[in-house]
């Protein structure tokens, strides 16, 4: 598909060609015509898929020359770095140094920003908190907004800025809404559900790498919260015939200590920590000692201040927490002759799904999503605040239910099979 198919202006088409864009990306070919037609759009796509370029081109196409001081486009972004990237992209594609655009940065002078707004701007790029603060000072006029754009919605949610987004959207009234995110989950719809127009379009792009990396078996459990992760790990580790040697990754040494105290154990040595934070915690200084200890079954490793660890003799790796950088996850995923039977089980909440997508994009394939066990105890913070998780598991392990309602077509039953190396095979029963 050529750029001409996007029906951009000749000036924008020429600029895109000069910048090396010879053909539109999938998200551009599927979204721009909808945006120019006035439709609300929710676009789900990984990093690098072209989300920013898509709405910048659409905005420049819709932007008309005016001397009106009130802005016509409001773009909400999670941080100052993204604001600078968005403003730079507008100048790069428009080639108009006089473009009436402003970035409202949380660290800048609010008085100077208000003065610039009074002079007249067409496009405002801001964090939700900054935009709301200036709006409450009656300095951000939202009465003429035509399009509200929410960039990196998943990161905005992660930072807890849903309420300012809702308040600004309600203040804009009936406008076009464009929402961009790397993942789709319930928290996203909780934020935007009340203001999106009924004719909204959902566009999903799975832009995986062309080359697939030969990795270990990657399995994924999606859970609602941290406490349910603990419940799930306890539930799985009850099968001692299968899970004879397990490594569990967390991000910090403090989390490692807390997790070790939350796991059910029949002996002090069963749950160990690599280089424990406190003297009283049982642990090892190197993984070889863990492998040789017949009483130790689970080793918790904190990524904090921990260099590469040789996991070739470990049959199960639990990614209890996802790191901030995907490279920390990827460095022990490549399959070789010594670790070919190793299984990696990842636990993720909605807020961690963006990192899952980055990892999937990097290795060129999706993780296999598993159904949660039917008798897993799902922690509900609204009703279970005062309950002790470990005590609940010991007293009544059958309580609780699956996190989500399983579709009949997706219902799976898996069996654990053990061997001399205690590897796990997961097979779907034939009906």
mmCIF file of N, CA and C in Angstrom, residues 216 242-249 286-293 296-299 301 309-318 332 334-344 419-424:
data_model
loop_
_atom_site.group_PDB
_atom_site.id
_atom_site.type_symbol
_atom_site.label_atom_id
_atom_site.label_comp_id
_atom_site.label_asym_id
_atom_site.label_seq_id
_atom_site.Cartn_x
_atom_site.Cartn_y
_atom_site.Cartn_z
ATOM 1 N N UNK A 216 12.696 -20.905 25.576
ATOM 2 C CA UNK A 216 12.101 -21.932 26.432
ATOM 3 C C UNK A 216 10.586 -21.851 26.314
ATOM 4 N N UNK A 242 6.140 -32.686 40.875
ATOM 5 C CA UNK A 242 6.501 -31.953 39.659
ATOM 6 C C UNK A 242 7.509 -30.865 39.964
ATOM 7 N N UNK A 243 7.185 -30.022 40.929
ATOM 8 C CA UNK A 243 8.021 -28.854 41.216
ATOM 9 C C UNK A 243 9.058 -29.188 42.288
ATOM 10 N N UNK A 244 10.056 -29.957 41.897
ATOM 11 C CA UNK A 244 11.101 -30.386 42.832
ATOM 12 C C UNK A 244 12.203 -29.339 42.983
ATOM 13 N N UNK A 245 12.483 -28.604 41.924
ATOM 14 C CA UNK A 245 13.458 -27.521 41.967
ATOM 15 C C UNK A 245 12.899 -26.343 41.169
ATOM 16 N N UNK A 246 12.747 -25.211 41.867
ATOM 17 C CA UNK A 246 12.080 -24.055 41.275
ATOM 18 C C UNK A 246 12.861 -22.790 41.617
ATOM 19 N N UNK A 247 12.989 -21.900 40.634
ATOM 20 C CA UNK A 247 13.533 -20.568 40.871
ATOM 21 C C UNK A 247 12.414 -19.556 40.638
ATOM 22 N N UNK A 248 12.291 -18.616 41.561
ATOM 23 C CA UNK A 248 11.253 -17.586 41.477
ATOM 24 C C UNK A 248 11.938 -16.218 41.410
ATOM 25 N N UNK A 249 11.666 -15.452 40.347
ATOM 26 C CA UNK A 249 12.263 -14.128 40.197
ATOM 27 C C UNK A 249 11.322 -13.041 40.703
ATOM 28 N N UNK A 286 25.191 -18.913 46.392
ATOM 29 C CA UNK A 286 25.231 -19.213 44.960
ATOM 30 C C UNK A 286 24.234 -20.327 44.654
ATOM 31 N N UNK A 287 23.835 -20.401 43.407
ATOM 32 C CA UNK A 287 22.772 -21.319 43.012
ATOM 33 C C UNK A 287 23.221 -22.772 43.053
ATOM 34 N N UNK A 288 24.527 -23.014 42.942
ATOM 35 C CA UNK A 288 25.014 -24.395 42.993
ATOM 36 C C UNK A 288 24.701 -25.036 44.346
ATOM 37 N N UNK A 289 24.808 -24.264 45.422
ATOM 38 C CA UNK A 289 24.477 -24.791 46.751
ATOM 39 C C UNK A 289 23.002 -25.159 46.842
ATOM 40 N N UNK A 290 22.155 -24.369 46.212
ATOM 41 C CA UNK A 290 20.719 -24.674 46.181
ATOM 42 C C UNK A 290 20.463 -25.967 45.423
ATOM 43 N N UNK A 291 21.114 -26.147 44.304
ATOM 44 C CA UNK A 291 20.914 -27.337 43.488
ATOM 45 C C UNK A 291 21.339 -28.603 44.225
ATOM 46 N N UNK A 292 22.360 -28.491 45.063
ATOM 47 C CA UNK A 292 22.886 -29.668 45.772
ATOM 48 C C UNK A 292 22.144 -29.953 47.065
ATOM 49 N N UNK A 293 21.360 -29.007 47.559
ATOM 50 C CA UNK A 293 20.652 -29.178 48.821
ATOM 51 C C UNK A 293 19.347 -29.937 48.576
ATOM 52 N N UNK A 296 15.988 -28.176 49.972
ATOM 53 C CA UNK A 296 15.524 -26.898 49.418
ATOM 54 C C UNK A 296 14.872 -27.122 48.062
ATOM 55 N N UNK A 297 13.670 -26.614 47.935
ATOM 56 C CA UNK A 297 12.885 -26.840 46.718
ATOM 57 C C UNK A 297 12.661 -25.554 45.923
ATOM 58 N N UNK A 298 12.578 -24.420 46.612
ATOM 59 C CA UNK A 298 12.260 -23.146 45.973
ATOM 60 C C UNK A 298 13.346 -22.135 46.313
ATOM 61 N N UNK A 299 13.913 -21.502 45.278
ATOM 62 C CA UNK A 299 14.907 -20.453 45.478
ATOM 63 C C UNK A 299 14.364 -19.149 44.909
ATOM 64 N N UNK A 301 14.955 -15.366 43.840
ATOM 65 C CA UNK A 301 16.070 -14.525 43.403
ATOM 66 C C UNK A 301 15.556 -13.116 43.128
ATOM 67 N N UNK A 309 22.678 -15.408 36.426
ATOM 68 C CA UNK A 309 22.736 -16.652 37.189
ATOM 69 C C UNK A 309 22.567 -17.825 36.231
ATOM 70 N N UNK A 310 23.342 -18.872 36.416
ATOM 71 C CA UNK A 310 23.255 -20.062 35.571
ATOM 72 C C UNK A 310 22.041 -20.882 35.991
ATOM 73 N N UNK A 311 21.006 -20.907 35.127
ATOM 74 C CA UNK A 311 19.760 -21.614 35.432
ATOM 75 C C UNK A 311 19.608 -22.885 34.614
ATOM 76 N N UNK A 312 20.673 -23.352 33.993
ATOM 77 C CA UNK A 312 20.585 -24.486 33.075
ATOM 78 C C UNK A 312 20.101 -25.767 33.753
ATOM 79 N N UNK A 313 20.315 -25.897 35.067
ATOM 80 C CA UNK A 313 19.907 -27.122 35.770
ATOM 81 C C UNK A 313 18.558 -26.976 36.464
ATOM 82 N N UNK A 314 17.883 -25.853 36.258
ATOM 83 C CA UNK A 314 16.597 -25.592 36.917
ATOM 84 C C UNK A 314 15.461 -25.902 35.948
ATOM 85 N N UNK A 315 14.558 -26.831 36.271
ATOM 86 C CA UNK A 315 13.483 -27.189 35.345
ATOM 87 C C UNK A 315 12.346 -26.182 35.280
ATOM 88 N N UNK A 316 12.163 -25.360 36.350
ATOM 89 C CA UNK A 316 11.056 -24.406 36.369
ATOM 90 C C UNK A 316 11.518 -23.030 36.809
ATOM 91 N N UNK A 317 11.161 -22.031 36.020
ATOM 92 C CA UNK A 317 11.440 -20.640 36.358
ATOM 93 C C UNK A 317 10.108 -19.912 36.469
ATOM 94 N N UNK A 318 9.838 -19.349 37.627
ATOM 95 C CA UNK A 318 8.638 -18.546 37.828
ATOM 96 C C UNK A 318 9.016 -17.065 37.765
ATOM 97 N N UNK A 332 17.631 -14.974 30.046
ATOM 98 C CA UNK A 332 17.699 -16.411 30.354
ATOM 99 C C UNK A 332 16.582 -17.205 29.663
ATOM 100 N N UNK A 334 16.637 -17.927 26.132
ATOM 101 C CA UNK A 334 17.076 -18.608 24.909
ATOM 102 C C UNK A 334 17.329 -20.087 25.202
ATOM 103 N N UNK A 335 16.789 -20.929 24.347
ATOM 104 C CA UNK A 335 16.907 -22.377 24.531
ATOM 105 C C UNK A 335 18.261 -22.871 24.018
ATOM 106 N N UNK A 336 18.858 -23.806 24.776
ATOM 107 C CA UNK A 336 20.085 -24.444 24.336
ATOM 108 C C UNK A 336 20.057 -25.919 24.751
ATOM 109 N N UNK A 337 21.162 -26.622 24.557
ATOM 110 C CA UNK A 337 21.169 -28.062 24.832
ATOM 111 C C UNK A 337 20.995 -28.382 26.311
ATOM 112 N N UNK A 338 21.409 -27.489 27.187
ATOM 113 C CA UNK A 338 21.372 -27.787 28.624
ATOM 114 C C UNK A 338 20.044 -27.425 29.283
ATOM 115 N N UNK A 339 19.250 -26.533 28.679
ATOM 116 C CA UNK A 339 18.016 -26.092 29.336
ATOM 117 C C UNK A 339 16.760 -26.345 28.503
ATOM 118 N N UNK A 340 16.847 -27.239 27.526
ATOM 119 C CA UNK A 340 15.771 -27.424 26.555
ATOM 120 C C UNK A 340 14.433 -27.783 27.201
ATOM 121 N N UNK A 341 14.466 -28.442 28.359
ATOM 122 C CA UNK A 341 13.224 -28.878 29.005
ATOM 123 C C UNK A 341 12.695 -27.872 30.030
ATOM 124 N N UNK A 342 13.358 -26.765 30.214
ATOM 125 C CA UNK A 342 12.943 -25.779 31.211
ATOM 126 C C UNK A 342 11.660 -25.081 30.788
ATOM 127 N N UNK A 343 10.785 -24.843 31.766
ATOM 128 C CA UNK A 343 9.514 -24.162 31.535
ATOM 129 C C UNK A 343 9.527 -22.838 32.306
ATOM 130 N N UNK A 344 9.085 -21.766 31.654
ATOM 131 C CA UNK A 344 8.999 -20.452 32.286
ATOM 132 C C UNK A 344 7.529 -20.090 32.462
ATOM 133 N N UNK A 419 8.877 -36.349 35.723
ATOM 134 C CA UNK A 419 9.904 -37.259 35.277
ATOM 135 C C UNK A 419 11.080 -37.184 36.206
ATOM 136 N N UNK A 420 12.198 -37.766 35.812
ATOM 137 C CA UNK A 420 13.388 -37.736 36.667
ATOM 138 C C UNK A 420 13.850 -36.312 36.896
ATOM 139 N N UNK A 421 13.661 -35.473 35.904
ATOM 140 C CA UNK A 421 14.064 -34.081 36.050
ATOM 141 C C UNK A 421 12.896 -33.226 36.526
ATOM 142 N N UNK A 422 11.755 -33.869 36.747
ATOM 143 C CA UNK A 422 10.544 -33.170 37.210
ATOM 144 C C UNK A 422 10.114 -32.088 36.249
ATOM 145 N N UNK A 423 10.183 -32.364 34.953
ATOM 146 C CA UNK A 423 9.711 -31.390 34.003
ATOM 147 C C UNK A 423 8.201 -31.484 33.853
ATOM 148 N N UNK A 424 7.613 -30.450 33.386
ATOM 149 C CA UNK A 424 6.155 -30.396 33.277
ATOM 150 C C UNK A 424 5.738 -30.413 31.815
#
